[in-house]
Amino acid sequence: MTARPIHDELELSRVADLLEFAAEAYQHDSAYQRELALWTIRDETYHRHGVGLAGSALLAGSLPWAGLVRSATALPDHRVLQRRLAGETLLVFLTIDDGRYDHLHAGHALQNTWLDAVDDGLAGSGLAEDLELPGFPQAFMRFGYPTGLVPPSPCRAVDEVLGNGF
């Protein structure tokens, strides 16, 4: 399992291509749009506490950077996207093979990287894509310092998630 930065201009262009393709696909995917609507709360006064991602946790201008693309989300053009990616720290996690063992190790490395980054005050987001790299890309993450205070998302109570039997 290896993790390496993505900073080459050609690789950044490929990543921008993949992000554009994924965003356009999500904009036209009705099942994705329904699921997104269920998990993102626009008006928190009409929902139970802790169900979904609070609207207050979504910073202005964070979409589609947060990976959440609504049907009306304005997508940046390729050059803007590539320039923004070049200003971030991007990591790709690669494995030699693509089996369960590899997925487990990639997930473990991703978790440790994410936790270390958060501990250092960074914010991260990830996605898995085929970047034509040697090996099997398991995850692709972008890290950076948030531009403002990131409010926590409301959390559901443990007994609500696990049931009253616990």
mmCIF file of C-alpha atoms in Angstrom:
data_model
loop_
_atom_site.group_PDB
_atom_site.id
_atom_site.type_symbol
_atom_site.label_atom_id
_atom_site.label_comp_id
_atom_site.label_asym_id
_atom_site.label_seq_id
_atom_site.Cartn_x
_atom_site.Cartn_y
_atom_site.Cartn_z
ATOM 1 C CA MET A 1 0.000 0.000 0.000
ATOM 2 C CA THR A 2 1.397 3.373 -0.953
ATOM 3 C CA ALA A 3 0.134 6.927 -0.793
ATOM 4 C CA ARG A 4 1.588 9.587 -2.998
ATOM 5 C CA PRO A 5 0.799 13.192 -3.823
ATOM 6 C CA ILE A 6 -0.774 14.256 -7.101
ATOM 7 C CA HIS A 7 0.817 17.476 -8.330
ATOM 8 C CA ASP A 8 1.913 16.876 -11.927
ATOM 9 C CA GLU A 9 0.011 19.116 -14.398
ATOM 10 C CA LEU A 10 -1.093 16.168 -16.553
ATOM 11 C CA GLU A 11 -2.356 14.220 -13.519
ATOM 12 C CA LEU A 12 -4.180 17.303 -12.216
ATOM 13 C CA SER A 13 -5.835 17.661 -15.616
ATOM 14 C CA ARG A 14 -6.955 13.999 -15.487
ATOM 15 C CA VAL A 15 -8.330 14.486 -11.972
ATOM 16 C CA ALA A 16 -10.221 17.582 -13.152
ATOM 17 C CA ASP A 17 -11.638 15.526 -16.057
ATOM 18 C CA LEU A 18 -12.796 12.803 -13.657
ATOM 19 C CA LEU A 19 -14.365 15.297 -11.257
ATOM 20 C CA GLU A 20 -16.205 17.012 -14.108
ATOM 21 C CA PHE A 21 -17.499 13.677 -15.410
ATOM 22 C CA ALA A 22 -18.634 12.550 -11.935
ATOM 23 C CA ALA A 23 -20.317 15.878 -11.147
ATOM 24 C CA GLU A 24 -22.228 15.891 -14.430
ATOM 25 C CA ALA A 25 -23.310 12.280 -13.866
ATOM 26 C CA TYR A 26 -24.523 13.093 -10.319
ATOM 27 C CA GLN A 27 -26.476 16.116 -11.566
ATOM 28 C CA HIS A 28 -28.556 13.842 -13.802
ATOM 29 C CA ASP A 29 -28.866 10.855 -11.442
ATOM 30 C CA SER A 30 -32.325 11.034 -9.863
ATOM 31 C CA ALA A 31 -31.555 8.321 -7.283
ATOM 32 C CA TYR A 32 -28.441 10.240 -6.135
ATOM 33 C CA GLN A 33 -30.443 13.481 -5.964
ATOM 34 C CA ARG A 34 -33.143 11.812 -3.799
ATOM 35 C CA GLU A 35 -30.506 10.360 -1.460
ATOM 36 C CA LEU A 36 -28.703 13.708 -1.217
ATOM 37 C CA ALA A 37 -31.977 15.455 -0.365
ATOM 38 C CA LEU A 38 -32.595 12.948 2.440
ATOM 39 C CA TRP A 39 -29.147 13.463 3.965
ATOM 40 C CA THR A 40 -28.753 17.219 3.647
ATOM 41 C CA ILE A 41 -31.054 19.330 5.741
ATOM 42 C CA ARG A 42 -31.817 22.759 4.366
ATOM 43 C CA ASP A 43 -34.172 23.867 7.156
ATOM 44 C CA GLU A 44 -33.097 22.348 10.465
ATOM 45 C CA THR A 45 -36.245 23.514 12.310
ATOM 46 C CA TYR A 46 -38.368 20.937 10.491
ATOM 47 C CA HIS A 47 -36.135 17.892 11.101
ATOM 48 C CA ARG A 48 -35.269 15.826 14.145
ATOM 49 C CA HIS A 49 -31.915 16.712 15.674
ATOM 50 C CA GLY A 50 -29.085 14.706 14.223
ATOM 51 C CA VAL A 51 -30.694 13.299 11.099
ATOM 52 C CA GLY A 52 -28.640 14.147 8.038
ATOM 53 C CA LEU A 53 -26.004 16.778 7.345
ATOM 54 C CA ALA A 54 -27.033 20.144 8.774
ATOM 55 C CA GLY A 55 -27.404 23.008 6.343
ATOM 56 C CA SER A 56 -25.381 25.137 8.783
ATOM 57 C CA ALA A 57 -22.421 22.753 8.308
ATOM 58 C CA LEU A 58 -22.266 23.487 4.577
ATOM 59 C CA LEU A 59 -20.143 26.555 4.026
ATOM 60 C CA ALA A 60 -21.146 28.934 1.260
ATOM 61 C CA GLY A 61 -19.432 27.939 -1.955
ATOM 62 C CA SER A 62 -18.501 24.480 -0.620
ATOM 63 C CA LEU A 63 -20.517 22.659 -3.261
ATOM 64 C CA PRO A 64 -19.386 20.836 -5.368
ATOM 65 C CA TRP A 65 -16.071 20.827 -3.456
ATOM 66 C CA ALA A 66 -17.665 18.876 -0.640
ATOM 67 C CA GLY A 67 -18.583 16.183 -3.172
ATOM 68 C CA LEU A 68 -22.269 17.052 -2.968
ATOM 69 C CA VAL A 69 -23.653 17.974 -6.378
ATOM 70 C CA ARG A 70 -27.261 19.053 -6.702
ATOM 71 C CA SER A 71 -29.021 19.226 -10.047
ATOM 72 C CA ALA A 72 -28.688 23.033 -10.015
ATOM 73 C CA THR A 73 -25.073 23.183 -8.770
ATOM 74 C CA ALA A 74 -22.950 25.446 -10.962
ATOM 75 C CA LEU A 75 -19.859 23.478 -11.960
ATOM 76 C CA PRO A 76 -16.545 25.282 -12.534
ATOM 77 C CA ASP A 77 -14.910 24.983 -15.934
ATOM 78 C CA HIS A 78 -11.920 22.699 -16.431
ATOM 79 C CA ARG A 79 -9.228 25.396 -16.062
ATOM 80 C CA VAL A 80 -10.728 26.785 -12.853
ATOM 81 C CA LEU A 81 -11.063 23.282 -11.422
ATOM 82 C CA GLN A 82 -7.480 22.354 -12.338
ATOM 83 C CA ARG A 83 -6.131 25.618 -10.860
ATOM 84 C CA ARG A 84 -8.002 25.023 -7.587
ATOM 85 C CA LEU A 85 -6.753 21.436 -7.414
ATOM 86 C CA ALA A 86 -3.169 22.641 -7.959
ATOM 87 C CA GLY A 87 -3.497 24.811 -4.859
ATOM 88 C CA GLU A 88 -4.431 21.860 -2.643
ATOM 89 C CA THR A 89 -2.648 18.823 -1.293
ATOM 90 C CA LEU A 90 -3.935 15.747 -3.116
ATOM 91 C CA LEU A 91 -3.082 12.174 -2.159
ATOM 92 C CA VAL A 92 -3.907 8.955 -3.967
ATOM 93 C CA PHE A 93 -3.803 5.637 -2.064
ATOM 94 C CA LEU A 94 -2.651 2.729 -4.259
ATOM 95 C CA THR A 95 -2.501 -1.005 -3.695
ATOM 96 C CA ILE A 96 -0.664 -3.683 -5.670
ATOM 97 C CA ASP A 97 -3.854 -5.696 -6.107
ATOM 98 C CA ASP A 98 -7.604 -5.029 -5.799
ATOM 99 C CA GLY A 99 -8.843 -7.660 -3.337
ATOM 100 C CA ARG A 100 -10.484 -7.461 0.073
ATOM 101 C CA TYR A 101 -7.109 -7.433 1.845
ATOM 102 C CA ASP A 102 -6.023 -4.466 -0.279
ATOM 103 C CA HIS A 103 -9.274 -2.609 0.419
ATOM 104 C CA LEU A 104 -8.813 -3.187 4.140
ATOM 105 C CA HIS A 105 -5.243 -1.865 4.145
ATOM 106 C CA ALA A 106 -6.185 1.134 2.020
ATOM 107 C CA GLY A 107 -9.080 1.925 4.368
ATOM 108 C CA HIS A 108 -6.782 1.671 7.383
ATOM 109 C CA ALA A 109 -4.201 3.974 5.786
ATOM 110 C CA LEU A 110 -6.909 6.398 4.722
ATOM 111 C CA GLN A 111 -8.374 6.468 8.238
ATOM 112 C CA ASN A 112 -4.986 7.100 9.859
ATOM 113 C CA THR A 113 -4.154 9.815 7.335
ATOM 114 C CA TRP A 114 -7.522 11.487 7.818
ATOM 115 C CA LEU A 115 -7.275 11.405 11.631
ATOM 116 C CA ASP A 116 -3.707 12.785 11.580
ATOM 117 C CA ALA A 117 -4.769 15.553 9.193
ATOM 118 C CA VAL A 118 -7.761 16.532 11.346
ATOM 119 C CA ASP A 119 -5.547 16.481 14.436
ATOM 120 C CA ASP A 120 -3.270 18.981 12.661
ATOM 121 C CA GLY A 121 -6.220 21.268 11.858
ATOM 122 C CA LEU A 122 -6.648 20.206 8.237
ATOM 123 C CA ALA A 123 -9.905 19.311 6.525
ATOM 124 C CA GLY A 124 -10.138 16.564 3.943
ATOM 125 C CA SER A 125 -12.418 15.041 1.362
ATOM 126 C CA GLY A 126 -11.982 11.888 -0.664
ATOM 127 C CA LEU A 127 -13.177 9.950 -3.663
ATOM 128 C CA ALA A 128 -12.104 6.770 -5.433
ATOM 129 C CA GLU A 129 -11.261 6.987 -9.135
ATOM 130 C CA ASP A 130 -9.159 5.279 -11.778
ATOM 131 C CA LEU A 131 -6.251 7.645 -12.517
ATOM 132 C CA GLU A 132 -4.315 5.312 -14.828
ATOM 133 C CA LEU A 133 -1.609 4.942 -12.171
ATOM 134 C CA PRO A 134 0.509 1.849 -11.514
ATOM 135 C CA GLY A 135 -1.601 -0.114 -9.075
ATOM 136 C CA PHE A 136 -5.227 0.059 -8.019
ATOM 137 C CA PRO A 137 -6.347 3.478 -6.743
ATOM 138 C CA GLN A 138 -8.422 2.888 -3.615
ATOM 139 C CA ALA A 139 -8.986 6.464 -2.529
ATOM 140 C CA PHE A 140 -8.199 9.977 -3.577
ATOM 141 C CA MET A 141 -8.187 12.709 -0.927
ATOM 142 C CA ARG A 142 -7.708 16.434 -0.909
ATOM 143 C CA PHE A 143 -6.440 18.204 2.194
ATOM 144 C CA GLY A 144 -6.209 21.815 3.180
ATOM 145 C CA TYR A 145 -6.896 24.275 5.946
ATOM 146 C CA PRO A 146 -10.533 25.403 6.046
ATOM 147 C CA THR A 147 -11.106 29.040 5.098
ATOM 148 C CA GLY A 148 -13.353 29.557 8.117
ATOM 149 C CA LEU A 149 -14.765 27.849 11.174
ATOM 150 C CA VAL A 150 -16.380 24.548 10.193
ATOM 151 C CA PRO A 151 -19.443 23.992 12.382
ATOM 152 C CA PRO A 152 -19.968 20.425 13.568
ATOM 153 C CA SER A 153 -22.800 18.442 12.079
ATOM 154 C CA PRO A 154 -25.475 17.376 14.560
ATOM 155 C CA CYS A 155 -25.098 13.790 15.778
ATOM 156 C CA ARG A 156 -27.764 11.224 16.493
ATOM 157 C CA ALA A 157 -27.874 9.646 19.931
ATOM 158 C CA VAL A 158 -26.174 6.234 20.192
ATOM 159 C CA ASP A 159 -29.410 4.463 21.182
ATOM 160 C CA GLU A 160 -31.178 5.997 18.162
ATOM 161 C CA VAL A 161 -28.538 4.533 15.828
ATOM 162 C CA LEU A 162 -28.090 1.145 17.503
ATOM 163 C CA GLY A 163 -31.590 0.715 18.888
ATOM 164 C CA ASN A 164 -32.691 0.428 22.491
ATOM 165 C CA GLY A 165 -31.287 -3.103 22.812
ATOM 166 C CA PHE A 166 -27.766 -1.795 23.479
#
